[in-house]
Amino acid sequence: MTARFVRLAETGRLLIRFTVDGHPAEALEGDTLLVALLGNVRSVRSSEFGDGRRAGFCLMGACQDCWVWTARGERLRACSTPVAEGMAILTDATEAVW
């Protein structure tokens, strides 16, 4: 996996381990899920309006551009969800497509 974000500071917080599409990933305690994802991968999800990949847009919970899913099918807004130890995140929709 190639990260979009590079952490330059705040490296002293507790390490959190989670998975993205089945691949192991790491973040720091207190990171949002969006920061955690982009610290490990280039994009967050596929666009339902085109063929491009998306990496979040507003970063503050307004644009709806950072939805991801848990392995259990729960939909999460990555920019306003704290990352947690053991999360299993999927970047492709598990919901039915209309």
XYZ file of C-alpha atoms in Angstrom:
98
model
C 0.000 0.000 0.000
C 1.203 3.513 -0.778
C 0.138 6.301 1.570
C -1.240 9.700 0.519
C -0.373 11.359 3.872
C 3.106 11.393 5.399
C 3.237 11.956 9.166
C 5.826 14.591 10.019
C 5.095 15.128 13.712
C 3.182 13.726 16.677
C 4.771 10.300 16.545
C 4.650 9.682 20.317
C 1.000 8.540 20.615
C -0.100 4.917 21.120
C 0.049 2.743 17.967
C -3.326 1.445 16.660
C -3.522 -1.553 14.322
C -6.421 -2.052 11.910
C -6.998 -3.472 8.417
C -7.930 -1.831 5.101
C -9.465 -4.229 2.580
C -7.791 -7.078 4.475
C -4.321 -5.485 4.493
C -2.691 -4.616 7.830
C -2.419 -0.894 8.588
C -1.269 1.318 11.446
C -2.337 4.688 12.858
C -1.884 6.614 16.068
C -4.394 6.901 18.902
C -6.557 9.973 18.359
C -6.335 9.900 14.546
C -9.584 10.117 12.638
C -10.275 7.147 10.415
C -9.669 9.374 7.373
C -6.183 10.347 8.566
C -5.521 6.717 9.467
C -6.636 5.522 6.015
C -4.709 8.143 4.056
C -1.651 7.428 6.180
C -1.723 3.928 4.685
C -3.415 4.093 1.253
C -3.801 6.543 -1.667
C -7.621 6.749 -1.703
C -10.608 6.106 0.550
C -13.306 4.768 -1.760
C -14.689 4.534 -5.278
C -16.974 7.271 -6.562
C -20.565 6.243 -7.265
C -20.732 8.996 -9.913
C -17.728 8.009 -12.002
C -14.789 5.683 -12.298
C -12.394 7.665 -10.100
C -11.146 6.925 -6.610
C -11.849 9.478 -3.856
C -9.684 10.602 -0.915
C -12.195 12.665 1.056
C -12.876 16.312 0.334
C -13.939 18.648 3.146
C -12.295 16.731 6.045
C -14.996 18.013 8.466
C -18.112 15.860 7.935
C -19.997 18.003 5.451
C -19.315 16.636 1.958
C -20.237 12.901 2.242
C -17.091 12.019 0.277
C -15.377 9.747 2.823
C -17.922 6.986 3.488
C -16.308 3.598 4.152
C -17.686 0.337 5.492
C -16.781 -2.035 8.283
C -16.418 -5.741 7.599
C -19.821 -6.134 9.361
C -21.453 -3.790 6.828
C -21.721 -0.638 8.949
C -21.205 2.589 7.000
C -18.856 5.129 8.610
C -17.951 8.696 7.730
C -14.138 8.434 7.933
C -13.481 12.120 8.646
C -15.534 12.131 11.850
C -14.898 8.586 13.150
C -11.928 7.916 15.437
C -9.787 4.953 14.393
C -9.874 2.076 16.892
C -7.725 -0.975 17.509
C -8.825 -3.960 15.404
C -11.126 -2.076 13.001
C -11.636 -3.929 9.695
C -12.386 -1.285 7.043
C -13.560 -1.884 3.485
C -13.241 0.822 0.830
C -15.796 -0.645 -1.569
C -19.516 -0.470 -0.821
C -21.053 -3.514 0.766
C -24.520 -2.062 0.143
C -26.723 -2.851 -2.798
C -26.165 -0.575 -5.797
C -29.365 0.827 -7.345
